[in-house]
């Protein structure tokens, strides 16, 4: 997720939106759907790992992001790798 908040956004609106975004993200993290969030060093961007039931749920989560209107989001679907020892029974 790359974030680009326009320069002319009121600073109070900017701060409130970021605070609401943080609470939204942390609620999903506690619920187990937002598994990881990493800051990309030097950028207002993150790489996140989601574990969701289906594409519709991911779409719903992303569209619910308070910063979504100022974001560019790239999705890379992941599947388990057959050589992953975590998947060995
Ligand atoms: O700061 C960001 O990377 C954008 C956004 C995603 C989750 C969150 O709390 O903020």
Tab-separated table of C-alpha atoms and ligand atoms in Angstrom, residues 1 3 18 21-23 25-26 29 34 37-39 44-46 48 65 67 71, ligand 1:
chain	number	residue	atom	x	y	z
A	1	UNK	CA	0.000	0.000	0.000
A	3	UNK	CA	-0.104	6.364	0.664
A	18	UNK	CA	-4.508	8.345	10.387
A	21	UNK	CA	-6.829	3.983	10.192
A	22	UNK	CA	-4.547	2.749	12.975
A	23	UNK	CA	-7.495	1.594	15.103
A	25	UNK	CA	-5.868	-1.899	11.209
A	26	UNK	CA	-5.193	-2.983	14.774
A	29	UNK	CA	-4.730	-7.583	13.379
A	34	UNK	CA	-4.284	-8.689	9.076
A	37	UNK	CA	2.266	-5.022	8.507
A	38	UNK	CA	5.731	-3.763	7.639
A	39	UNK	CA	6.860	-0.221	6.825
A	44	UNK	CA	4.996	6.189	3.129
A	45	UNK	CA	4.178	2.611	2.147
A	46	UNK	CA	3.649	-0.703	3.792
A	48	UNK	CA	0.990	-6.308	4.632
A	65	UNK	CA	-9.457	1.651	4.990
A	67	UNK	CA	-6.885	6.205	3.864
A	71	UNK	CA	-3.770	4.920	-1.550
B	1	LIG	O1	0.754	3.893	7.351
B	1	LIG	C1	0.404	3.138	6.415
B	1	LIG	O2	1.178	2.363	5.860
B	1	LIG	C2	-1.042	3.167	5.939
B	1	LIG	C3	-1.956	2.488	6.816
B	1	LIG	C4	-2.112	1.060	6.831
B	1	LIG	C5	-2.387	0.686	8.090
B	1	LIG	C6	-2.253	1.785	8.918
B	1	LIG	O3	-2.406	1.859	10.129
B	1	LIG	O4	-1.883	2.860	8.190
